Short mmCIF file of C-alpha atoms in Angstrom, two decimals:
data_model
loop_
_atom_site.label_atom_id
_atom_site.label_comp_id
_atom_site.label_asym_id
_atom_site.label_seq_id
_atom_site.Cartn_x
_atom_site.Cartn_y
_atom_site.Cartn_z
CA MET A 1 -31.59 39.12 -39.25
CA LYS A 2 -28.21 40.05 -37.61
CA LYS A 3 -29.55 38.72 -34.37
CA PHE A 4 -30.40 35.58 -35.71
CA ILE A 5 -27.42 35.35 -37.48
CA LEU A 6 -25.40 35.89 -34.27
CA SER A 7 -28.02 32.43 -32.24
CA ILE A 8 -26.61 30.45 -34.69
CA LEU A 9 -23.49 31.52 -34.66
CA THR A 10 -23.43 31.44 -30.55
CA LEU A 11 -25.09 27.97 -30.56
CA ALA A 12 -22.96 26.23 -33.16
CA PHE A 13 -20.09 27.94 -30.49
CA ILE A 14 -21.66 26.21 -27.75
CA GLY A 15 -22.06 22.82 -29.90
CA VAL A 16 -18.26 22.60 -30.65
CA ILE A 17 -17.10 23.39 -26.45
CA SER A 18 -19.72 21.39 -25.36
CA PRO A 19 -17.88 18.03 -25.37
CA ILE A 20 -14.89 19.84 -24.98
CA ASN A 21 -15.28 19.72 -20.66
CA ALA A 22 -15.47 15.85 -20.61
CA GLN A 23 -12.66 15.56 -23.31
CA THR A 24 -10.28 17.60 -20.56
CA GLY A 25 -11.24 15.68 -17.29
CA ILE A 26 -10.56 12.59 -19.34
CA ASP A 27 -7.69 13.65 -20.65
CA ALA A 28 -6.13 15.14 -17.43
CA GLU A 29 -6.25 12.18 -16.20
CA ALA A 30 -4.69 10.14 -19.31
CA LYS A 31 -1.88 12.92 -19.16
CA PHE A 32 -1.09 11.57 -15.06
CA LYS A 33 -1.66 7.93 -15.66
CA LYS A 34 0.97 8.56 -18.18
CA HIS A 35 3.50 10.46 -16.30
CA ILE A 36 3.38 7.61 -14.00
CA ASN A 37 4.25 5.15 -16.69
CA SER A 38 7.08 7.28 -17.84
CA MET A 39 8.18 6.82 -14.12
CA VAL A 40 7.23 2.69 -14.47
CA ASN A 41 9.68 2.61 -17.88
CA SER A 42 12.33 4.79 -16.52
CA VAL A 43 12.92 1.95 -13.62
CA GLU A 44 12.62 -0.91 -15.95
CA LYS A 45 15.53 0.84 -17.76
CA ALA A 46 17.85 1.91 -14.54
CA GLU A 47 20.47 -0.84 -14.30
CA ALA A 48 21.54 -0.06 -10.55
CA PRO A 49 19.35 -0.44 -7.98
CA GLU A 50 20.79 2.72 -6.03
CA ARG A 51 19.21 4.14 -9.52
CA LYS A 52 16.00 2.54 -9.39
CA ARG A 53 15.59 3.84 -6.26
CA GLU A 54 16.22 7.78 -6.39
CA ILE A 55 13.64 7.22 -10.26
CA LEU A 56 11.39 6.68 -7.48
CA ASN A 57 11.99 8.95 -4.66
CA ASP A 58 12.12 11.48 -7.43
CA SER A 59 9.67 10.69 -8.92
CA PHE A 60 6.48 10.32 -5.19
CA ASP A 61 8.62 14.12 -4.41
CA ASP A 62 7.17 15.40 -6.95
CA LEU A 63 3.86 14.11 -6.89
CA ILE A 64 3.88 15.33 -3.14
CA GLY A 65 4.92 18.35 -4.05
CA ALA A 66 2.92 19.25 -6.69
CA ILE A 67 -0.30 18.15 -4.60
CA GLU A 68 0.77 20.29 -1.33
CA LYS A 69 1.55 23.16 -3.65
CA VAL A 70 -2.13 22.67 -5.06
CA GLU A 71 -3.58 22.04 -1.56
CA THR A 72 -3.00 25.54 -0.41
CA MET A 73 -4.54 27.35 -3.45
CA LYS A 74 -7.47 29.45 -2.53
CA ALA A 75 -9.59 28.76 -5.25
CA ILE A 76 -9.45 24.40 -4.77
CA PRO A 77 -13.13 23.49 -3.46
CA ASN A 78 -13.49 21.93 -0.64
CA ALA A 79 -13.62 18.01 -2.23
CA ASP A 80 -10.79 18.21 -3.96
CA LYS A 81 -8.54 19.42 -1.01
CA LYS A 82 -9.71 15.75 0.74
CA GLY A 83 -9.19 13.72 -2.56
CA LEU A 84 -5.80 16.47 -2.66
CA THR A 85 -5.38 14.59 0.61
CA THR A 86 -5.88 10.82 0.80
CA LEU A 87 -4.15 10.98 -2.98
CA LYS A 88 -0.47 12.18 -1.05
CA ASN A 89 -1.41 10.02 2.01
CA ASP A 90 -1.04 7.00 -0.68
CA ILE A 91 1.80 8.09 -2.56
CA GLN A 92 3.16 9.00 1.01
CA ASN A 93 2.58 4.85 1.84
CA LYS A 94 4.56 4.22 -0.75
CA LYS A 95 7.09 6.25 -0.52
CA ASP A 96 7.68 5.32 3.32
CA GLU A 97 7.57 1.25 1.74
CA LEU A 98 10.14 1.83 -0.59
CA ASN A 99 12.30 2.82 1.97
CA GLY A 100 11.14 0.96 4.62
CA VAL A 101 10.21 3.66 6.94
CA ASN A 102 6.54 4.22 9.08
CA GLY A 103 6.30 0.50 10.29
CA PHE A 104 6.95 -0.80 6.08
CA SER A 105 10.40 -3.25 5.68
CA SER A 106 12.56 -1.81 2.96
CA VAL A 107 11.60 -2.50 -0.90
CA PRO A 108 14.21 -5.20 -1.74
CA ASN A 109 17.03 -4.17 -4.29
CA ASN A 110 16.22 -7.50 -6.87
CA ASN A 111 12.13 -6.00 -6.73
CA LEU A 112 12.31 -2.51 -7.57
CA ASN A 113 10.71 -3.23 -11.03
CA ASN A 114 7.55 -5.36 -9.26
CA PHE A 115 6.65 -2.45 -6.72
CA ALA A 116 6.97 0.49 -9.51
CA ASN A 117 4.32 -1.84 -11.82
CA PHE A 118 2.24 -1.98 -8.05
CA VAL A 119 2.74 1.74 -8.00
CA GLN A 120 1.38 2.17 -11.32
CA GLN A 121 -0.93 -0.76 -11.14
CA ASP A 122 -2.85 -0.26 -8.09
CA MET A 123 -3.23 4.23 -9.58
CA GLU A 124 -4.59 2.49 -12.70
CA GLN A 125 -6.62 0.18 -11.76
CA ALA A 126 -9.65 2.47 -10.09
CA ASP A 127 -11.45 5.24 -10.75
CA THR A 128 -9.36 6.61 -7.97
CA VAL A 129 -8.50 10.13 -9.02
CA THR A 130 -11.39 11.83 -7.43
CA ILE A 131 -10.50 15.17 -7.85
CA GLY A 132 -11.48 18.00 -10.36
CA VAL A 133 -10.47 18.17 -13.83
CA THR A 134 -9.01 22.30 -12.68
CA THR A 135 -7.79 20.30 -9.91
CA LEU A 136 -5.70 17.65 -11.70
CA LEU A 137 -4.21 19.69 -14.69
CA LEU A 138 -3.18 21.99 -11.94
CA ILE A 139 -0.78 19.03 -10.73
CA ILE A 140 0.58 18.23 -13.48
CA LEU A 141 1.49 21.70 -14.92
CA ILE A 142 3.34 21.84 -11.99
CA LEU A 143 4.93 18.31 -12.75
CA ILE A 144 5.52 19.35 -16.16
CA LEU A 145 7.43 22.62 -14.62
CA LEU A 146 9.59 20.77 -11.70
CA MET B 1 -22.08 41.69 -43.01
CA ILE B 2 -22.91 41.82 -46.65
CA LEU B 3 -25.37 38.40 -47.81
CA ASN B 4 -25.49 37.46 -51.63
CA PRO B 5 -28.87 36.86 -52.32
CA LEU B 6 -28.99 33.07 -52.27
CA ASN B 7 -27.52 33.48 -48.77
CA LYS B 8 -29.93 35.60 -47.59
CA LEU B 9 -32.97 32.86 -49.42
CA PHE B 10 -31.52 30.38 -47.65
CA LEU B 11 -31.45 31.98 -43.97
CA LYS B 12 -34.98 33.54 -44.84
CA ARG B 13 -36.18 29.93 -45.54
CA LEU B 14 -34.61 28.84 -42.23
CA SER B 15 -36.49 31.08 -40.32
CA PHE B 16 -38.11 29.25 -37.05
CA LYS B 17 -41.55 30.58 -37.69
CA ARG B 18 -41.28 28.48 -40.85
CA PRO B 19 -43.13 24.86 -40.93
CA ALA B 20 -41.04 23.25 -42.79
CA PHE B 21 -37.94 24.02 -40.41
CA LEU B 22 -39.77 22.78 -37.28
CA ILE B 23 -40.83 19.83 -39.16
CA PHE B 24 -36.83 19.01 -40.19
CA ILE B 25 -35.79 19.81 -36.23
CA CYS B 26 -38.85 16.77 -34.95
CA ILE B 27 -37.70 13.59 -37.18
CA TRP B 28 -34.27 14.85 -36.24
CA VAL B 29 -34.76 14.99 -32.42
CA PHE B 30 -37.22 11.72 -32.81
CA THR B 31 -34.87 9.79 -35.51
CA GLY B 32 -32.10 10.91 -33.23
CA CYS B 33 -32.10 7.71 -30.47
CA SER B 34 -31.26 5.14 -32.59
CA SER B 35 -30.63 3.98 -36.18
CA THR B 36 -30.66 -0.36 -37.26
CA LYS B 37 -28.09 -1.14 -39.90
CA THR B 38 -29.44 -5.27 -40.81
CA LEU B 39 -26.23 -6.40 -42.12
CA GLU B 40 -27.30 -10.49 -42.69
CA SER B 41 -29.78 -12.30 -42.42
CA ILE B 42 -29.88 -15.97 -41.93
CA GLU B 43 -32.19 -19.11 -41.66
CA ASP B 44 -33.49 -20.09 -38.33
CA GLN B 45 -31.15 -21.55 -35.96
CA GLU B 46 -31.64 -22.61 -32.86
CA ILE B 47 -30.65 -20.17 -30.10
CA GLN B 48 -29.16 -22.17 -26.89
CA TYR B 49 -28.47 -18.76 -24.77
CA SER B 50 -28.22 -14.74 -24.80
CA LEU B 51 -25.25 -13.01 -23.83
CA ILE B 52 -26.08 -9.40 -23.10
CA SER B 53 -22.80 -7.56 -22.78
CA VAL B 54 -22.14 -3.87 -21.47
CA ILE B 55 -18.80 -2.22 -22.25
CA HIS B 56 -19.07 1.59 -20.62
CA ALA B 57 -16.76 3.95 -22.06
CA ASP B 58 -17.80 7.38 -20.65
CA ALA B 59 -14.68 7.91 -18.54
CA ASN B 60 -11.39 7.85 -18.04
CA TYR B 61 -10.02 3.98 -19.01
CA LEU B 62 -6.32 3.93 -19.92
CA PHE B 63 -3.87 1.87 -18.12
CA HIS B 64 -0.85 0.49 -19.67
CA GLU B 65 0.24 -3.44 -20.06
CA ASN B 66 4.25 -3.71 -20.10
CA GLY B 67 4.45 -0.41 -20.60
CA VAL B 68 1.75 -0.10 -23.67
CA SER B 69 -1.04 2.39 -22.93
CA LYS B 70 -4.19 0.45 -24.32
CA LYS B 71 -8.01 1.64 -23.44
CA ALA B 72 -9.89 -0.83 -21.26
CA ASP B 73 -13.08 -0.66 -23.57
CA LYS B 74 -11.22 -1.20 -26.57
CA VAL B 75 -9.98 -4.14 -25.27
CA ALA B 76 -12.89 -5.85 -23.45
CA LEU B 77 -14.76 -5.02 -27.35
CA LYS B 78 -12.31 -6.84 -29.66
CA LYS B 79 -12.39 -9.73 -26.70
CA LEU B 80 -16.28 -9.80 -26.78
CA ILE B 81 -16.23 -9.65 -30.99
CA ALA B 82 -14.46 -12.67 -31.19
CA LEU B 83 -16.27 -14.05 -28.60
CA ALA B 84 -19.75 -13.75 -30.72
CA GLU B 85 -17.91 -14.52 -33.48
CA LYS B 86 -17.74 -18.31 -31.80
CA ALA B 87 -20.59 -19.13 -30.05
CA GLU B 88 -22.42 -20.62 -32.98
CA HIS B 89 -25.46 -21.81 -30.54
CA GLY B 90 -26.07 -18.73 -29.30
CA GLU B 91 -26.45 -14.95 -29.41
CA VAL B 92 -24.83 -12.47 -28.43
CA PHE B 93 -25.41 -8.69 -27.63
CA ILE B 94 -22.89 -5.53 -27.68
CA PHE B 95 -23.44 -2.25 -26.21
CA HIS B 96 -21.10 -0.19 -26.60
CA GLN B 97 -21.34 3.02 -24.21
CA LYS B 98 -18.75 4.85 -26.17
CA PRO B 99 -19.18 9.38 -25.01
CA GLU B 100 -22.01 10.91 -26.04
CA ARG B 101 -21.46 14.23 -27.85
CA ARG B 102 -24.09 17.11 -28.76
CA ALA B 103 -24.46 18.62 -31.63
CA PHE B 104 -24.98 23.03 -30.83
CA LEU B 105 -25.69 21.26 -27.86
CA PHE B 106 -28.90 19.79 -27.53
CA PHE B 107 -28.93 17.23 -30.39
CA PRO B 108 -27.57 14.12 -29.87
CA LYS B 109 -25.11 12.44 -32.00
CA LYS B 110 -25.70 8.66 -31.04
CA ASP B 111 -21.88 8.13 -30.12
CA ARG B 112 -23.12 4.91 -28.52
CA VAL B 113 -22.94 1.63 -30.41
CA TYR B 114 -24.69 -1.95 -30.28
CA TYR B 115 -23.61 -5.27 -32.31
CA HIS B 116 -25.97 -7.80 -32.50
CA TYR B 117 -24.51 -11.21 -33.62
CA LYS B 118 -26.54 -14.66 -34.20
CA ASN B 119 -25.13 -17.96 -34.16
CA GLY B 120 -21.78 -16.72 -34.56
CA ILE B 121 -22.64 -14.02 -37.80
CA LEU B 122 -23.54 -10.51 -37.21
CA VAL B 123 -27.23 -9.35 -38.37
CA ASN B 124 -27.44 -6.34 -37.01
CA SER B 125 -25.51 -3.22 -35.89
CA GLY B 126 -25.96 0.16 -35.38
CA LYS B 127 -25.71 3.54 -33.34
CA TYR B 128 -27.67 4.66 -30.48
CA SER B 129 -28.34 7.93 -27.97
CA PRO B 130 -29.18 6.49 -24.55
CA THR B 131 -32.60 7.95 -22.36
CA ASP B 132 -31.10 7.70 -19.62
CA GLY B 133 -27.96 6.32 -17.15
CA GLY B 134 -28.69 3.14 -17.46
CA PHE B 135 -29.93 0.61 -19.46
CA THR B 136 -33.10 1.78 -20.47
CA LYS B 137 -32.31 2.33 -24.54
CA GLU B 138 -30.09 -1.24 -24.62
CA SER B 139 -32.74 -2.66 -23.44
CA GLU B 140 -35.62 -1.62 -25.74
CA LEU B 141 -33.08 -2.55 -28.33
CA TYR B 142 -32.11 -5.76 -26.64
CA LYS B 143 -35.96 -6.86 -26.51
CA ALA B 144 -36.51 -5.62 -29.96
CA LEU B 145 -33.81 -7.73 -31.86
CA SER B 146 -33.73 -10.42 -29.75
CA GLN B 147 -34.47 -13.83 -31.20
CA ASN B 148 -34.65 -15.49 -27.77
CA PRO B 149 -36.28 -13.03 -25.68
CA THR B 150 -37.87 -16.59 -23.65
CA SER B 151 -34.59 -18.23 -23.31
CA GLN B 152 -34.40 -19.90 -20.03
CA LYS B 153 -30.08 -18.62 -20.18
CA THR B 154 -29.68 -15.31 -20.23
CA TYR B 155 -26.11 -14.34 -19.35
CA PHE B 156 -25.08 -10.31 -18.66
CA ALA B 157 -21.54 -9.12 -17.85
CA TYR B 158 -20.76 -5.48 -17.17
CA PHE B 159 -18.01 -3.57 -17.79
CA GLY B 160 -16.78 -0.18 -16.14
CA HIS B 161 -15.94 1.70 -13.41
CA GLU B 162 -17.53 0.51 -9.95
CA ILE B 163 -21.63 1.01 -10.34
CA PRO B 164 -21.97 3.45 -7.53
CA THR B 165 -23.62 2.51 -4.37
CA PHE B 166 -25.77 6.00 -4.46
CA THR B 167 -26.13 8.15 -7.47
CA ASN B 168 -23.70 11.05 -6.16
CA ARG B 169 -21.19 11.14 -8.00
CA ALA B 170 -21.38 12.10 -12.07
CA TYR B 171 -20.77 8.48 -14.12
CA HIS B 172 -21.49 9.33 -17.46
CA ARG B 173 -18.63 12.04 -18.15
CA SER B 174 -20.47 13.38 -21.41
CA SER B 175 -23.75 13.05 -19.55
CA PRO B 176 -23.27 14.60 -15.78
CA GLU B 177 -26.56 14.49 -15.40
CA MET B 178 -27.18 11.48 -16.04
CA GLU B 179 -27.24 9.20 -12.84
CA PHE B 180 -26.03 5.67 -12.24
CA SER B 181 -26.35 4.03 -9.07
CA THR B 182 -26.45 0.47 -7.92
CA GLU B 183 -30.10 0.24 -7.44
CA ILE B 184 -30.16 1.38 -11.44
CA PHE B 185 -28.47 -1.16 -11.93
CA SER B 186 -30.43 -3.48 -10.35
CA ASN B 187 -34.09 -2.39 -11.56
CA HIS B 188 -33.00 -2.03 -15.13
CA LEU B 189 -31.33 -5.23 -15.31
CA GLN B 190 -34.67 -6.90 -14.55
CA SER B 191 -36.11 -5.09 -18.31
CA PHE B 192 -33.64 -7.33 -20.10
CA SER B 193 -34.85 -10.16 -18.40
CA SER B 194 -36.09 -10.72 -15.04
CA ASP B 195 -34.57 -14.38 -14.79
CA ILE B 196 -30.55 -14.18 -15.79
CA ALA B 197 -28.44 -17.20 -14.71
CA LEU B 198 -26.02 -15.75 -14.01
CA THR B 199 -24.05 -11.83 -13.68
CA ILE B 200 -21.06 -10.98 -14.77
CA LEU B 201 -19.29 -7.13 -13.00
CA SER B 202 -16.37 -6.75 -14.21
CA THR B 203 -15.95 -3.77 -12.06
CA CYS B 204 -14.08 -2.17 -8.86
CA ASN B 205 -15.64 -3.00 -5.47
CA ASN B 206 -19.03 -4.80 -6.21
CA GLY B 207 -19.27 -7.40 -4.54
CA SER B 208 -20.97 -5.87 -1.84
CA PRO B 209 -23.84 -6.84 0.89
CA LEU B 210 -25.80 -4.26 -0.79
CA MET B 211 -25.61 -5.10 -4.88
CA MET B 212 -26.47 -9.01 -4.03
CA GLU B 213 -29.52 -7.62 -1.78
CA ARG B 214 -31.05 -5.88 -5.27
CA LEU B 215 -29.75 -8.62 -7.76
CA LYS B 216 -31.38 -11.71 -5.32
CA ASP B 217 -34.44 -11.63 -7.26
CA VAL B 218 -33.41 -10.32 -10.59
CA THR B 219 -30.00 -12.94 -11.01
CA GLN B 220 -29.18 -16.89 -9.42
CA THR B 221 -25.01 -16.08 -9.52
CA VAL B 222 -23.13 -13.29 -9.45
CA ILE B 223 -19.16 -13.22 -10.26
CA ALA B 224 -17.56 -9.82 -9.18
CA SER B 225 -14.63 -8.34 -6.76
CA PRO B 226 -15.05 -7.12 -3.35
CA GLN B 227 -11.93 -5.05 -4.12
CA ASN B 228 -10.64 -2.78 -6.84
CA LEU B 229 -10.36 -4.96 -10.20
CA HIS B 230 -7.30 -4.75 -13.00
CA LEU B 231 -8.83 -2.42 -16.32
CA SER B 232 -7.69 -6.04 -18.45
CA TYR B 233 -11.10 -7.03 -16.27
CA LEU B 234 -12.41 -10.23 -16.26
CA SER B 235 -11.73 -12.79 -18.73
CA LEU B 236 -15.03 -14.19 -20.85
CA ASP B 237 -13.06 -17.33 -22.40
CA LYS B 238 -14.79 -19.64 -20.67
CA PHE B 239 -17.36 -18.68 -21.95
CA GLU B 240 -17.07 -21.33 -24.67
CA LEU B 241 -17.76 -24.47 -22.33
CA LEU B 242 -21.85 -23.14 -23.76
CA GLU B 243 -20.60 -24.25 -27.20
CA SER B 244 -18.28 -27.46 -26.14
CA LYS B 245 -20.25 -28.37 -23.53
CA PRO B 246 -24.14 -27.17 -23.74
CA GLN B 247 -26.11 -28.72 -20.50
CA ILE B 248 -22.85 -27.08 -18.39
CA SER B 249 -24.74 -26.26 -15.10
CA THR B 250 -24.40 -22.15 -14.17
CA HIS B 251 -22.84 -23.15 -10.70
CA ILE B 252 -19.45 -24.37 -12.92
CA LEU B 253 -19.22 -22.49 -15.47
CA ALA B 254 -19.37 -19.06 -12.67
CA ASP B 255 -17.07 -20.76 -10.96
CA SER B 256 -14.90 -21.56 -14.32
CA ILE B 257 -14.55 -18.05 -15.03
CA ALA B 258 -13.85 -17.12 -11.74
CA GLN B 259 -10.78 -19.27 -12.27
CA ASP B 260 -9.51 -18.67 -15.20
CA SER B 261 -9.90 -14.42 -14.68
CA PHE B 262 -8.22 -15.42 -11.02
CA SER B 263 -5.27 -17.37 -13.20
CA LYS B 264 -4.73 -15.12 -16.28
CA LEU B 265 -5.26 -11.82 -13.50
CA SER B 266 -2.76 -12.71 -10.59
CA SER B 267 -0.15 -13.87 -13.61
CA PHE B 268 1.20 -10.44 -14.03
CA LEU B 269 -0.74 -8.09 -11.28
CA GLN B 270 1.12 -7.00 -8.35
CA THR B 271 -1.87 -5.72 -6.11
CA MET B 272 -4.63 -7.24 -4.52
CA VAL B 273 -6.58 -10.02 -7.29
CA THR B 274 -10.05 -11.29 -6.07
CA VAL B 275 -12.70 -12.82 -7.69
CA ALA B 276 -15.74 -14.32 -6.08
CA VAL B 277 -18.62 -16.37 -7.18
CA TYR B 278 -22.10 -15.20 -5.50
CA SER B 279 -24.67 -18.65 -5.47
CA LEU B 280 -27.02 -16.21 -4.68
CA ASP B 281 -29.93 -19.07 -3.83
CA GLU B 282 -27.63 -19.38 -0.75
CA THR B 283 -26.75 -15.79 0.46
CA ARG B 284 -30.94 -14.71 0.37
CA ASP B 285 -30.93 -15.77 3.86
CA TYR B 286 -28.67 -13.75 5.51
CA THR B 287 -28.33 -10.72 2.84
CA THR B 288 -30.87 -8.02 3.47
CA ALA B 289 -29.82 -8.50 7.34
CA LEU B 290 -26.23 -7.83 6.28
CA SER B 291 -27.03 -5.35 3.60
CA LEU B 292 -29.56 -3.38 6.42
CA LYS B 293 -25.99 -3.54 9.22
CA TYR B 294 -24.00 -2.29 5.31
CA GLU B 295 -26.66 0.19 4.82
CA GLN B 296 -26.10 1.64 8.58
CA HIS B 297 -22.44 1.19 8.40
CA LEU B 298 -22.30 3.30 4.91
CA LYS B 299 -23.74 6.71 6.64
CA SER B 300 -20.76 7.25 8.94
CA VAL B 301 -18.42 6.61 5.93
CA LYS B 302 -20.65 8.62 3.07
CA ALA B 303 -19.04 11.71 3.97
CA LYS B 304 -15.46 10.38 2.84
CA PRO B 305 -13.91 10.44 -1.25
CA LEU B 306 -15.59 8.08 -3.43
CA PHE B 307 -14.37 5.50 -5.22
CA THR B 308 -11.61 4.35 -2.29
CA ASN B 309 -10.85 1.11 -2.16
CA ASN B 310 -13.15 -1.62 0.03
CA ALA B 311 -12.32 -2.61 3.27
CA ASP B 312 -12.68 -6.43 3.79
CA CYS B 313 -16.58 -6.36 5.80
CA LYS B 314 -15.03 -8.98 8.16
CA ASN B 315 -13.30 -6.03 10.03
CA ILE B 316 -16.16 -4.04 9.97
CA GLU B 317 -17.40 -5.01 14.25
CA LEU B 318 -20.71 -3.34 13.29
CA LEU B 319 -21.14 -6.09 10.93
CA ASP B 320 -19.80 -9.15 12.53
CA SER B 321 -23.61 -10.33 14.27
CA VAL B 322 -24.48 -10.63 10.70
CA MET B 323 -21.70 -12.05 8.76
CA ASP B 324 -21.38 -15.01 7.13
CA THR B 325 -20.14 -16.68 4.00
CA THR B 326 -21.66 -19.28 2.36
CA GLY B 327 -22.73 -19.32 -0.97
CA VAL B 328 -19.12 -17.40 -1.68
CA ASN B 329 -16.48 -18.89 -2.95
CA ILE B 330 -13.58 -16.41 -3.25
CA TYR B 331 -10.09 -16.52 -5.25
CA PHE B 332 -8.17 -14.38 -3.30
CA LYS B 333 -4.16 -13.18 -3.63
CA PRO B 334 -3.25 -10.56 -1.89
CA ALA B 335 -1.42 -7.96 -2.90
CA SER B 336 2.97 -7.47 -3.29
CA PHE B 337 2.77 -4.63 -1.45
CA GLY B 338 1.82 -2.55 0.95
CA ARG B 339 -0.39 -2.49 4.54
CA LYS B 340 -2.59 -5.20 3.52
CA ALA B 341 0.31 -7.77 2.18
CA GLY B 342 0.13 -9.73 5.02
CA ASP B 343 -3.11 -10.73 4.04
CA SER B 344 -3.45 -14.33 3.88
CA THR B 345 -7.60 -14.71 3.57
CA HIS B 346 -10.45 -12.94 2.40
CA SER B 347 -14.48 -13.33 2.83
CA GLY B 348 -15.25 -12.54 -0.03
CA TRP B 349 -17.54 -9.30 0.94
CA GLY B 350 -16.44 -6.20 0.55
CA CYS B 351 -17.28 -2.77 2.45
CA LYS B 352 -16.51 0.73 2.32
CA ASP B 353 -14.59 1.55 5.98
#
């Protein structure tokens, strides 16, 4: 009888936690998107172009820094490392464009709000974050701690 | 653990050896596939067209508009319900593919929901569970409930993330074992009807040679984006033309939907906007050759991370000899920023690079 009750309880536990894994992935991506959204809100609220530029640069640096920290972790699977590199390059490109380096013309002061929206729309429009849940959670954790 | 006599009796009755328990489990499993609720019975009226829509929701569909967070599937559902209520001469099916939860790991909870509107009135709705990663269950429900299965005018709209070229990525997050790909999509589309007037792919990157080649025997016209598409999706507002101008040709309807969608998306997006209309009667002459070359090209890019934005196929050297744009009408606005901000044209064909 005890074995039977234990089996029922185990099934119930697995039944309860099984949808959590899929949901955790979706929640992690949502947190990432919310982080970008708060950056866009801050840029739009700031009045001086210098401040807008500073917020964008800081946000890009935070993201690149978090990705680099996660990249060096031994437990990160190779497939995720490729995804991290793609994501990092994409953010670096956006930072280069903001500052007018590596072949880009600098984003004009009167276009910084639109640029912040471009960053958000580009990241949200596709299922582009091709890294695993754990890796993404690590990035979010580091971003929170920064 | 101390059990009172009532609990002991209950657990004894719950034993797997008891046939009653097994019958209960069997009923639970077999009735777990779908349930239908007939909401209103209306007198037979002429059905001039059917619109079948599938909204994928089993992934992350969060996006922000003016700082406000929205879920793409819920926005699409609201718009489709409004459209269905105005479809006085048609029937509209909406399949909302919500994440599938399982009770005790095994038993589906029937989280997907469908709505069946006839002459603007909701006549059936219910919950169901998928039987695979494609549309087997959806097409079964459609065939069972449709008032107009032989309609000459059937339209299909899909809202979701990019339909993968291959089955190598979990598309349905809650059921990663269920496969979905271009092949599965095109095969299962035929199970609704083998003659779909217009197919609308409100997804990223599916305006590709491979997709059009697979769809050429199922549908006459396709609206799709060869590049990334924002989660606010293509607009179906122009479907109202089926009510105000019932004799409208599929080509004009498709062009109106594409133009309207492009105009709405371009009004606020800083990213590239591409909406293309593919007349498959015209493209079929060359899509076989183009898709074969494209498949050859895909072998070299398959190892790269998937779900990256497409490139314009015209920039892929291997495809030069078979490249053609006959039958493709593209609405294009370049991105305001980024490396492709200077692009002034697009072929309408999107390829992985």
